[in-house]
XYZ file of C-alpha atoms in Angstrom:
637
model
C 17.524 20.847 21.957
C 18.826 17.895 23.889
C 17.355 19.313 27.146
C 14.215 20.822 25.753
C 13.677 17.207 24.823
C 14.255 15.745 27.955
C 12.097 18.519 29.738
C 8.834 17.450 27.477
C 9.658 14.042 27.837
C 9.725 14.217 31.217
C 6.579 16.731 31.521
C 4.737 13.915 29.663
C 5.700 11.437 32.389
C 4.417 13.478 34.784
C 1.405 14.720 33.240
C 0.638 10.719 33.248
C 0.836 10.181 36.676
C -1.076 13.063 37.732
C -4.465 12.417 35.528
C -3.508 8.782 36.568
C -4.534 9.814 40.399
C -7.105 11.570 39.362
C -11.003 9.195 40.144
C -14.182 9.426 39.368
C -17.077 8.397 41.922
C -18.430 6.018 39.200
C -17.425 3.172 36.765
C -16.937 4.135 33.159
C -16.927 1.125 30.868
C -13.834 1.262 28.616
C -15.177 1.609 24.907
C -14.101 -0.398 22.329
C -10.871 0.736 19.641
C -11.841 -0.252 16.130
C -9.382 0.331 14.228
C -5.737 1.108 14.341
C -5.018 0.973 17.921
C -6.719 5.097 19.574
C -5.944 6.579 16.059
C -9.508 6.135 14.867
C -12.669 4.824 17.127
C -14.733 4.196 14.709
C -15.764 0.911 12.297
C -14.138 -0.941 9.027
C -16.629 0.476 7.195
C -16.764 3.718 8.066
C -13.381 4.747 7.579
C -12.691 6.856 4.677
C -9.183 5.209 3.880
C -8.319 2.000 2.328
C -8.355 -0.285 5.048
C -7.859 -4.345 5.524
C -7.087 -6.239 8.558
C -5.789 -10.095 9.041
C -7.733 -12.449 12.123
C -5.505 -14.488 14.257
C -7.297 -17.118 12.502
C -5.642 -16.738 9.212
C -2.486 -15.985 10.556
C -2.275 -18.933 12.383
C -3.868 -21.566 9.644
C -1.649 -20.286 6.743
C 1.576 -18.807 7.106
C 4.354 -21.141 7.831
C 5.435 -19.338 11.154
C 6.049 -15.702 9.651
C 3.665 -13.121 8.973
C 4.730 -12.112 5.419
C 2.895 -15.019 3.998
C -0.477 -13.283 5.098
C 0.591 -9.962 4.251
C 0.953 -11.109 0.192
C -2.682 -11.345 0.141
C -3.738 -8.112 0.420
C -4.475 -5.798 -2.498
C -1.743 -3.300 -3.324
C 0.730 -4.606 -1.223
C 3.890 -6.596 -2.841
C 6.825 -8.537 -1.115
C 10.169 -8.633 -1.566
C 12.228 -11.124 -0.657
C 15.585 -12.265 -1.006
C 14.884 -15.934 -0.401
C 11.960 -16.670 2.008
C 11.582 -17.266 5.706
C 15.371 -15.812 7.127
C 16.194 -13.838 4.035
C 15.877 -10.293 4.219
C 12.065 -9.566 3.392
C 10.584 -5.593 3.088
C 7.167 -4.892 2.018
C 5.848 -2.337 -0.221
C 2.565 -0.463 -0.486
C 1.198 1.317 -3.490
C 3.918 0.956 -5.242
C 6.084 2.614 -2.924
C 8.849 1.217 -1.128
C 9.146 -0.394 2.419
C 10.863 2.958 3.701
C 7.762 4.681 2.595
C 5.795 2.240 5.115
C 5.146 2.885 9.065
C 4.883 -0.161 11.109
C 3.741 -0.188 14.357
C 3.432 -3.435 17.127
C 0.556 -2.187 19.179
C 0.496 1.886 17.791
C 4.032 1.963 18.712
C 6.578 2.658 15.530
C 9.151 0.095 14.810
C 10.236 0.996 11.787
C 14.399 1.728 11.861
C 15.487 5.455 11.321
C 18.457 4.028 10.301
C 17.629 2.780 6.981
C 13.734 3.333 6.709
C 12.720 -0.572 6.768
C 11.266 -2.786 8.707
C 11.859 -6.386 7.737
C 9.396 -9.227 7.702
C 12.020 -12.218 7.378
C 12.985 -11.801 11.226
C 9.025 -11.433 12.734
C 7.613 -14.892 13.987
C 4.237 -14.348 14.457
C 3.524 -16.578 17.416
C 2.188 -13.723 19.484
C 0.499 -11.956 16.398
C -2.914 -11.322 17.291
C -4.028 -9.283 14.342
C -2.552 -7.648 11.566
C -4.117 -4.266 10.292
C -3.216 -2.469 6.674
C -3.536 1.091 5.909
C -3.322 2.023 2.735
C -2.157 5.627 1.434
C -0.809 8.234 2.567
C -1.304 9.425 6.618
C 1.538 11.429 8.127
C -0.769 13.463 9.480
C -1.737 10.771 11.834
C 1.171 8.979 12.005
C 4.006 10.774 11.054
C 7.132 10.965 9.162
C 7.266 8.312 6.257
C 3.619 7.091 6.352
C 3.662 7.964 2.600
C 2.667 4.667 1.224
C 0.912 3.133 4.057
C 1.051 1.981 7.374
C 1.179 -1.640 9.226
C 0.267 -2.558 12.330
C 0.881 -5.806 14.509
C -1.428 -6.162 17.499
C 0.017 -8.801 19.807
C -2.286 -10.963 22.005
C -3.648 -9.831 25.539
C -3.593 -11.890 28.818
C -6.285 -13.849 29.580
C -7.840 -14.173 32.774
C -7.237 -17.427 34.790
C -4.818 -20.176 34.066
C -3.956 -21.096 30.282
C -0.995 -22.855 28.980
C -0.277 -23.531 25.063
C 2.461 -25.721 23.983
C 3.399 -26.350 20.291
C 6.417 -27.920 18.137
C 6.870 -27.811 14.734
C 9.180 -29.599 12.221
C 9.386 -29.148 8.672
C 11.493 -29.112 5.109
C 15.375 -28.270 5.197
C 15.402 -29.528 8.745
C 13.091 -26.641 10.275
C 11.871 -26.993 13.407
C 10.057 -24.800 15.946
C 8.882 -24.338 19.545
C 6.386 -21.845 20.968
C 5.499 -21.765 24.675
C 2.366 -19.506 25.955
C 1.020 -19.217 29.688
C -1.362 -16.698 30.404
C -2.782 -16.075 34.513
C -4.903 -13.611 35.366
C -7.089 -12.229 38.817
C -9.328 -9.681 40.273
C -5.937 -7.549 40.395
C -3.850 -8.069 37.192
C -3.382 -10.112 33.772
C -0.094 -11.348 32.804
C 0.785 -12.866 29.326
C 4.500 -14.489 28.509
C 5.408 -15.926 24.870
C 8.371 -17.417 23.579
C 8.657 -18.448 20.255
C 11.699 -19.900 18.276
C 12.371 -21.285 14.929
C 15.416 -21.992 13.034
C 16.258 -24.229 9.659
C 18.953 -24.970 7.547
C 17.239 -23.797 5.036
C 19.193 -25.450 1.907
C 16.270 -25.328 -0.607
C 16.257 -26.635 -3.959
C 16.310 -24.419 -6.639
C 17.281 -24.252 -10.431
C 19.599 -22.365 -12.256
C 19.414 -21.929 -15.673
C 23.269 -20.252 -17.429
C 21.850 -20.263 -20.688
C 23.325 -23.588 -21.748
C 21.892 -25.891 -19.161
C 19.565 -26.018 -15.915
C 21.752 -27.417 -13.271
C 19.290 -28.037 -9.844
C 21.003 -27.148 -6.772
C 20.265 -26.300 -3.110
C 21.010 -22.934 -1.786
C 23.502 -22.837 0.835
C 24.387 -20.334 3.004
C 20.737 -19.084 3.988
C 20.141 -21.125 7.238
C 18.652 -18.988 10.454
C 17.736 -19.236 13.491
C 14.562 -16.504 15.056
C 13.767 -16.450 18.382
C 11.617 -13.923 20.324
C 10.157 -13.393 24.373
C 7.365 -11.359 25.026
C 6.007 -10.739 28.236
C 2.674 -8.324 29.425
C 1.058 -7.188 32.134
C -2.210 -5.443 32.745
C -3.025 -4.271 35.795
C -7.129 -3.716 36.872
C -7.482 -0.338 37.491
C -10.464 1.294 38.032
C -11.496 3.542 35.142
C -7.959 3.246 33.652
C -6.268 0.664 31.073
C -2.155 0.073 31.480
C -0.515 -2.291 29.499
C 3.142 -2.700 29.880
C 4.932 -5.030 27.403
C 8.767 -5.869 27.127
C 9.839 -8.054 23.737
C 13.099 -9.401 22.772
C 14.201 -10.666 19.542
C 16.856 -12.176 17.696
C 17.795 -13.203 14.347
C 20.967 -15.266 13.758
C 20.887 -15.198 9.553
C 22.727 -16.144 6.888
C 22.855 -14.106 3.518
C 23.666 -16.104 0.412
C 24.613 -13.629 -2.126
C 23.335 -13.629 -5.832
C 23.455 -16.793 -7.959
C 25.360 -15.931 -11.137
C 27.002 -19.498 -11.106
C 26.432 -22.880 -10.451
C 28.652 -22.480 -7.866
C 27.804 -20.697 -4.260
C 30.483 -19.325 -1.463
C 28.497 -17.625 0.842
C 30.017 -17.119 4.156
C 28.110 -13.812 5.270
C 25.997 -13.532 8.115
C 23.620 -10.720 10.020
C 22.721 -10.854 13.462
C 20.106 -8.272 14.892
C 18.832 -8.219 18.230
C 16.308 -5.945 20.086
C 14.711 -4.699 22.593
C 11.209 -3.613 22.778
C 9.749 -1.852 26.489
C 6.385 -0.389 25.895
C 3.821 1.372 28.221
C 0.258 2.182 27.181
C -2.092 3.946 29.243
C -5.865 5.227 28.522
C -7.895 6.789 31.518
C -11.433 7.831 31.677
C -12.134 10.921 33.297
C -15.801 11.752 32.409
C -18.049 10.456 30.269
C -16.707 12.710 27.230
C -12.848 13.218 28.140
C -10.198 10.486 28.347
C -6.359 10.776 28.383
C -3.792 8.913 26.840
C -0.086 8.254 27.629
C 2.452 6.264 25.637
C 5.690 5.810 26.260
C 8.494 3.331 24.410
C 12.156 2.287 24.559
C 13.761 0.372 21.561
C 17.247 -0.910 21.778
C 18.231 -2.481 18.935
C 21.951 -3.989 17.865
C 23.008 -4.742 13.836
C 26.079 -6.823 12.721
C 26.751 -7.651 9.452
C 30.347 -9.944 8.499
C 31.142 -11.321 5.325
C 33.905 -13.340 5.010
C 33.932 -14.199 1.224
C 36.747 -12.363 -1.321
C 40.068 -11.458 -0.004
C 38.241 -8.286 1.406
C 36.819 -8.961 5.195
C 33.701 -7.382 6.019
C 32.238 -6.318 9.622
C 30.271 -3.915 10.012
C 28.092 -3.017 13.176
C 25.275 -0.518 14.285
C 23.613 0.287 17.441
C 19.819 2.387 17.331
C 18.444 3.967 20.872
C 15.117 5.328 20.471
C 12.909 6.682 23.725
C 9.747 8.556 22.761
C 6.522 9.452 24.878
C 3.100 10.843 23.693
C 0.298 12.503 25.726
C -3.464 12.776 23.967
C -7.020 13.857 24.780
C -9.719 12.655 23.466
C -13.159 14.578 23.772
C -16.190 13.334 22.356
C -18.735 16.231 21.516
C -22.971 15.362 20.893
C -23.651 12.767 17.604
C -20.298 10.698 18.020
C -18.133 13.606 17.249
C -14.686 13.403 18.723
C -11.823 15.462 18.425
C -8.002 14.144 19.311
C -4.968 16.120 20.290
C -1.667 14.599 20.655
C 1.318 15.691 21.915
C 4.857 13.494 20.838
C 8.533 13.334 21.359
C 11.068 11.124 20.432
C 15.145 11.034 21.296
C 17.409 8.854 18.427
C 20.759 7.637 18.949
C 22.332 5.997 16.460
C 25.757 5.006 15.584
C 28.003 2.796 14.157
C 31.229 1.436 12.441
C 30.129 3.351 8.940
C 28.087 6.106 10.638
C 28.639 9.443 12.543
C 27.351 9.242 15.707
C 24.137 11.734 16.073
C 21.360 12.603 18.287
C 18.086 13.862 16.880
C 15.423 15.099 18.599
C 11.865 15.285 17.381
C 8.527 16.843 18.845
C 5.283 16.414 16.671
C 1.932 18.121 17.370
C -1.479 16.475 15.531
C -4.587 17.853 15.790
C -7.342 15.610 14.424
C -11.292 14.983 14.542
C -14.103 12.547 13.536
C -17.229 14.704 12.326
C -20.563 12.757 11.865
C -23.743 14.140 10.442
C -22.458 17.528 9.903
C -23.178 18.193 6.516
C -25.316 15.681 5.451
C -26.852 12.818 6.943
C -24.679 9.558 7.111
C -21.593 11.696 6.238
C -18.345 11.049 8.247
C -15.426 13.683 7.751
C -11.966 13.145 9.011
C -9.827 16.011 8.810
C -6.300 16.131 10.800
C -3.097 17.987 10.854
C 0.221 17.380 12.043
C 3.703 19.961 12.383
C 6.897 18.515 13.352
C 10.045 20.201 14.374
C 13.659 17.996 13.893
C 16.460 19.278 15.753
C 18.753 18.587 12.564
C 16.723 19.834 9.608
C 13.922 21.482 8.597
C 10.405 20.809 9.821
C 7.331 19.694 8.183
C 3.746 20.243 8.057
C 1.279 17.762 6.527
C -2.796 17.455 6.637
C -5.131 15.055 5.205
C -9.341 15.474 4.949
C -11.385 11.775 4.474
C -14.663 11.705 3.919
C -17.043 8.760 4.056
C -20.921 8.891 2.790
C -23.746 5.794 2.888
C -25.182 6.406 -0.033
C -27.332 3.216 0.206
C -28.997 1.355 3.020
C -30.157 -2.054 1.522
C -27.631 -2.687 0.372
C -25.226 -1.070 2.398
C -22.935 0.940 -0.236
C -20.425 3.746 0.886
C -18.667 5.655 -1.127
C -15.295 7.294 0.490
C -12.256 9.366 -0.441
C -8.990 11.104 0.635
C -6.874 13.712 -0.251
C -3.547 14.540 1.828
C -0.046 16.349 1.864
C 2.899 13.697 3.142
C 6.654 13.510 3.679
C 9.252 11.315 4.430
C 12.470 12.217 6.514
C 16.143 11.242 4.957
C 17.341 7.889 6.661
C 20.273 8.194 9.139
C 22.165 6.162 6.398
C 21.299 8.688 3.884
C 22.472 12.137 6.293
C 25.641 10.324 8.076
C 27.618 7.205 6.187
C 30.913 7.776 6.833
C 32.365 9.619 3.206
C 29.157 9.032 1.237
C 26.086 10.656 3.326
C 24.792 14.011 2.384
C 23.863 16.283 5.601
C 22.328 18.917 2.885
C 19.219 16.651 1.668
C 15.919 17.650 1.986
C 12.484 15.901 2.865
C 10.541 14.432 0.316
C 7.234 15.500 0.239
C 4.161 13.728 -1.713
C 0.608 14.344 -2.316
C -2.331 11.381 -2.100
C -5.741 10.653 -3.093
C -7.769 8.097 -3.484
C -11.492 7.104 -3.916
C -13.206 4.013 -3.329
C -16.943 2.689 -2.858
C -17.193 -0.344 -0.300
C -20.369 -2.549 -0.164
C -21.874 -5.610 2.181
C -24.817 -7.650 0.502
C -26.219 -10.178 2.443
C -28.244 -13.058 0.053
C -27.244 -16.515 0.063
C -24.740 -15.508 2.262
C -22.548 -12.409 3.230
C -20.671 -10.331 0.341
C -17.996 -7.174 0.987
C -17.113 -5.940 -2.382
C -14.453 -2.870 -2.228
C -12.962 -1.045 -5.353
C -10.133 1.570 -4.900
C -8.321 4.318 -7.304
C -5.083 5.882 -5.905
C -2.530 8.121 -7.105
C 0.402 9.384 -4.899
C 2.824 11.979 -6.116
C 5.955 11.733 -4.313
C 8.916 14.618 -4.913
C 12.360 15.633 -4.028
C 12.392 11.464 -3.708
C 16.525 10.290 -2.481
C 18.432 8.411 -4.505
C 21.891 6.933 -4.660
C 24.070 9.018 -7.437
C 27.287 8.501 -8.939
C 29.788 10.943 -7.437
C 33.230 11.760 -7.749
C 35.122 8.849 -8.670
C 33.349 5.439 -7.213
C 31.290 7.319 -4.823
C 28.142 6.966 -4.494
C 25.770 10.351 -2.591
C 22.835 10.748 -1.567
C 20.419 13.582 -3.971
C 16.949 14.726 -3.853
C 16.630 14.245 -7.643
C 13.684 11.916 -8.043
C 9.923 12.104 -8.798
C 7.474 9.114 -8.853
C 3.714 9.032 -9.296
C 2.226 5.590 -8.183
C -1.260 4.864 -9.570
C -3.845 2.106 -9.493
C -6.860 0.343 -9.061
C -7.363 -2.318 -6.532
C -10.342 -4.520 -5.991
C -11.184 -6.673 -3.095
C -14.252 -9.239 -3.093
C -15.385 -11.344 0.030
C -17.634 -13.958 0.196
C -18.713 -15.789 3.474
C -21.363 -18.696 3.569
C -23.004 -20.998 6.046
C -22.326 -18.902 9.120
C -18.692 -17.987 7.542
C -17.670 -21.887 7.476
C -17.287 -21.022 3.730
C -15.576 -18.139 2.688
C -14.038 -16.973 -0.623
C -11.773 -13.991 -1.006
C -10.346 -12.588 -3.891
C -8.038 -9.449 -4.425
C -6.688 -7.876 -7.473
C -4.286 -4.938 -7.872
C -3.166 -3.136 -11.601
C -0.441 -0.490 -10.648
C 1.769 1.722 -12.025
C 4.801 3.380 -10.410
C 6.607 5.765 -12.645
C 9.905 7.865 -12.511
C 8.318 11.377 -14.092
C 11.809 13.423 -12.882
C 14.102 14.958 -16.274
C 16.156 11.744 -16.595
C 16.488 8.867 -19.595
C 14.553 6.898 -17.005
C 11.383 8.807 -17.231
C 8.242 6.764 -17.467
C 9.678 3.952 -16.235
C 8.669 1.805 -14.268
C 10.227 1.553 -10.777
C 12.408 -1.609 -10.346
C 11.013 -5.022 -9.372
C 6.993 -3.146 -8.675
C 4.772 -5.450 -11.199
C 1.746 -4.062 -12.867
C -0.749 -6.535 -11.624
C -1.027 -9.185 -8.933
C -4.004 -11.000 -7.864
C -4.518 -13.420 -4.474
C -7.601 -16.107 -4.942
C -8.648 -17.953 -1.593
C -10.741 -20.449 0.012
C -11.211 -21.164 3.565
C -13.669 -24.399 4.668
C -14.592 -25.296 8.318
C -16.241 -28.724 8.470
C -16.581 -29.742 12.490
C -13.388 -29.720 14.067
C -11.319 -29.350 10.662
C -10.111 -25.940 9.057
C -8.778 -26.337 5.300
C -7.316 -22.929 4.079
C -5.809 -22.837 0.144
C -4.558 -19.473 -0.940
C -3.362 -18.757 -4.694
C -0.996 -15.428 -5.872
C 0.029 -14.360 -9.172
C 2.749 -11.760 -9.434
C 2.820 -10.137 -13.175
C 5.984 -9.785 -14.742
C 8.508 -6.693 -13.320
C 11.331 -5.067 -14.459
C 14.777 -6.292 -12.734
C 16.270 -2.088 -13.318
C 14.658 1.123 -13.522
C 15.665 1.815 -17.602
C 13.087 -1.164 -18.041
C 15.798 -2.430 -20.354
C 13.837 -5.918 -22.114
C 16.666 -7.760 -21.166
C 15.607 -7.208 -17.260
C 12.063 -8.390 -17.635
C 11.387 -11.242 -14.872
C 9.040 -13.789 -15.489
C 5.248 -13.593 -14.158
C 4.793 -16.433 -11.223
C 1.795 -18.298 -9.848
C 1.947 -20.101 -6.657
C -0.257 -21.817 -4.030
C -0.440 -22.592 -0.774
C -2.540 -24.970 1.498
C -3.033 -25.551 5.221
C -5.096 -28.334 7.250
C -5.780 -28.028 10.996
C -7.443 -30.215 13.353
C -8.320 -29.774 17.021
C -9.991 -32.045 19.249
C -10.964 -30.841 22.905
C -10.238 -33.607 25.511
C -11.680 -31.874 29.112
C -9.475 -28.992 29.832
C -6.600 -30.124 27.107
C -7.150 -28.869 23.471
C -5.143 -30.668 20.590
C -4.283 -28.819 17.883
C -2.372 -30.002 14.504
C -1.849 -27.907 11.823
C -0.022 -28.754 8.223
C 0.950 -26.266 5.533
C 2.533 -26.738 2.107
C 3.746 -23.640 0.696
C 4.071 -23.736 -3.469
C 2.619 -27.100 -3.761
C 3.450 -27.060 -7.270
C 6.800 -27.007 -6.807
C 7.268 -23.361 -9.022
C 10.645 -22.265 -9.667
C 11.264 -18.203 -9.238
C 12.452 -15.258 -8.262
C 11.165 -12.173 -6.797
C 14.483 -10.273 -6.603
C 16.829 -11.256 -9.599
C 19.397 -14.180 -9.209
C 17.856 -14.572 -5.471
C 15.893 -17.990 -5.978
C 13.017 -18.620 -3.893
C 12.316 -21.758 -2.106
C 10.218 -24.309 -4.325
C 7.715 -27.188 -2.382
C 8.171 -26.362 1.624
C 6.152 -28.698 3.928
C 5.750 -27.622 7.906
C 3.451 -29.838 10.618
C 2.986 -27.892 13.660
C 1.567 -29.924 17.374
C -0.226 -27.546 20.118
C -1.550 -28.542 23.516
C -3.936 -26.068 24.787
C -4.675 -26.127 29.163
C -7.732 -23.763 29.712
């Protein structure tokens, strides 16, 4: 399989350079990607999946220099975090888990085969130019694992001509933070280089409570320090679009363990690091045909050492992924287009607790956008995607979205979706050394959803969107007691996750005003033959809600954002015992910028949980309480 692999990936190469040389005797204006990188060309609206998508704006006025702050104020979608900023941080959609979650940077995946996650704690978002959120399932489209959702991070594009961006930031617990941004551009190519770092002691107060008496103490143990390079070039090619990207990252962590004391020895530590090379190429070759060619490499290193106990800890692990796509795109009369794509990807992972292995995967998708076919105003999205695995079985998914205006003034759609997903066992799960089980098999899931979306323009400009979804997941992995103290791998499980989420936007005075609002009631049950049947999955609450207000007066932005988090369930027996607390918190930012010639001045100040809450999301991990950050820029244009 190994050489069949490295035969298509090598075709695909070559099949890239060729339609690269090919011309046309005319310019062909690029067209504008809506939504989701070249997965769909069309708009927000009409899309028949759940669909939300944070501006640069937002990210940049209220999140504290990481982009899981944003991220918590989207319906359906609830963090997890074992102590903010530097702490290990996974996001969930839907009620299922971050290893039921693609995320891309730029279309490309990210997410580790290793052990399914992707986490938020380590992401600066410095060169975060938007963040888009998919919501249910779309392995068709995407592949393995897009079960709950999928997340992507689009980072920001040269500029042409000279600009330079320099900003510092200090902060509580002794955080500080540097970002440096130069962007040059010409008649021949555009080239784009970030660097961002932050790092913090991070020894936030906190109280603990042992039943007797509420001792307040700082955490210790949890400081960090993040630090990622980015660096792009686009070169001006006639009829064509290249980008070529190469990121590095690093995360230098501490990981306090649980507090059951008011005492703390925490001496363990993680250090990732990675590597990132990315090449994306789109050609025109007539007015209804263009080409597309993707190909990635992502290095990435894990160390883990804990030095508490008598028992010394290091473990290590070392992921090599290459993978390469070709697509066509053909657009047919009334906006109709249909996609084929092509993909193969080569993983290598091993490490101190894991059997070395090589897997090789090649996916075929077939997909289309239909408009008008059936009835007027009626956009159908069917697509279909098979995917062989070199070391199991292979799998076959499909998914049909429809989306019909049923109202003009005012503009009301109504949409739905209705699909057949899986997700692939983790490397973890196949190949740790004496637990791993090489006999598991995929879990599979079935989604739908409906929704009805809305824009009313009166005073000013309302979106109102209101979503059901239920997703039936099967054969779902979990961690059972073997022989002994052994813990295995078994496809045992069953969960249906159902819901309703509602989303309400309100934007006033040419959008200096806006209001948004977001609520989300969910349930996420275990429906397998066990005593934890109708249960509620651990640490998933029933309802959260996100309240915010954004005003722009002249030169001054003021952003306050509000989340409540219902109460959860700290084990999966939903014993009353394990019930955590609901939490409210609140956030606010002020920025400032005053343009002086070519020099902009930018300040920006957040306080995150002004009111100084005391909780958890994860039990006996305490969460920061009051955090205060002031950031400086200097803009050159």
């Amino acid at each position: 399989m190994k050489k069949q692999f490295n035969t298509l990936l090598l075709l695909i190469l070559l099949t890239a350079n060729a339609i690269a040389s090919l011309d046309t005797s005319k310019i062909i204006l690029m067209e504008e990607v809506k939504v989701l990188g070249e997965k769909f060309s069309i708009s927000k609206e009409e899309i028949p999946f759940s669909y939300s998508s944070i501006s640069k704006n937002k990210i940049e006025n209220l999140n504290g220099g990481v982009i899981s702050n944003v991220l918590k104020s989207v319906s359906g979608l609830h963090l997890k975090s074992y102590g903010g900023v530097g702490s290990v941080e996974t996001i969930s959609i839907r009620g299922m888990g971050s290893e039921y979650v693609v995320v891309l940077i730029d279309g490309e995946r990210i997410s580790s085969y290793q052990n399914g996650l992707f986490e938020l704690g380590k992401y600066l978002s410095g060169d975060v130019e938007q963040i888009e959120i998919l919501k249910g399932g779309s392995a068709s489209i995407f592949g393995a694992n897009a079960v709950g959702g999928v997340i992507n991070i689009t980072t920001k594009k040269p500029k042409k001509d000279f600009s330079a961006k320099i900003s510092s930031g200090v902060g509580s617990y002794k955080l500080f933070s540097e970002l440096y941004e130069f962007n040059y551009g010409n008649d021949n190519y555009l080239l784009r280089f970030n660097r961002s770092i932050e790092f913090a002691t991070n020894d936030y107060d906190f109280d603990y409570n042992d039943g007797l008496k509420t001792y307040s103490l700082k955490r210790n143990g949890s400081d960090y320090k993040i630090t990622s390079t980015s660096f792009k070039i686009i070169p001006q090619i006639k009829n064509s679009n290249l980008v070529i990207s190469i990121n590095h990252s690093n995360a230098n962590r501490g990981v306090p363990s649980a507090v059951t004391s008011q005492y703390q020895f925490n001496n363990a530590n993680i250090y990732d690091e990675q590597v990132i090379v990315q090449s994306s190429f789109k050609k025109i070759i007539s007015d209804n045909l263009s080409f597309t060619n993707n190909v990635s490499f992502n290095k990435s290193y894990y160390q883990f050492t804990d030095l508490r106990g008598n028992i010394k800890t290091n473990e290590y692990s070392v992921n090599d992924v290459a993978s390469g796509a070709i697509g066509l795109n053909y657009s047919l009369p009334n906006e109709n287009i249909i996609t084929v794509n092509l993909d193969a990807s080569q993983i290598d992972i091993y490490g101190s607790n894991l059997k070395k292995h090589l897997r090789n995967q090649v996916g075929f998708s077939l997909s289309s956008t239909l408009k008008n076919i059936l009835l007027k105003d009626l956009i159908i999205l069917p697509s279909f995607r098979k995917e062989y695995y070199s070391d199991f079985e292979s799998a076959t998914s499909f998914q049909i979205g429809a989306n019909l205006k049923i109202f003009d003034n005012p503009n009301v759609r109504i949409k739905s979706s209705f699909g057949k997903n899986y997700r692939t066992p983790t490397f973890n799960d196949l190949f740790w050394i004496g637990s791993g089980n090489e006999n598991l098999k995929m879990e599979k899931s079935f989604s739908f959803d409906f929704g009805i979306i809305s824009e009313i323009e009166l005073i000013g400009k309302t979106s109102i969107e209101a979503n059901i979804f239920n997703i039936d997941s099967r054969d779902r992995i979990i961690w059972m007691p073997s022989k002994g103290e052994i813990w295995k791998p078994e496809n045992v499980s069953r969960v249906v996750s159902s819901g309703f989420e509602f989303d309400l936007s309100e934007k006033l005075f040419d959008e200096n005003l806006q209001f948004d609002f977001s609520y989300t009631f969910m349930n996420a049950l275990r429906k397998d033959n066990s005593e934890n049947y109708n249960k509620q999955l651990a640490y998933l609450p029933h309802e959260m809600l996100n309240a915010g207000i954004s005003v722009k007066y002249s030169n001054i932005n003021f952003t306050l954002n509000h989340n409540y988090t219902g109460f959860r369930f700290a084990n999966e027996n939903n014993n009353p015992r394990s019930v955590m607390n609901e939490f409210n918190t609140t956030d606010v930012s002020v920025a400032t910028e005053i343009t002086l010639s070519n020099y902009i001045l930018q300040t920006n100040g957040t306080v995150e949980n002004i009111f100084n809450k005391n909780y958890e999301l994860i039990k006996s991990f305490p969460m920061p309480k009051r955090k205060y950050k002031l950031t400086i820029s200097i803009i050159y244009k």
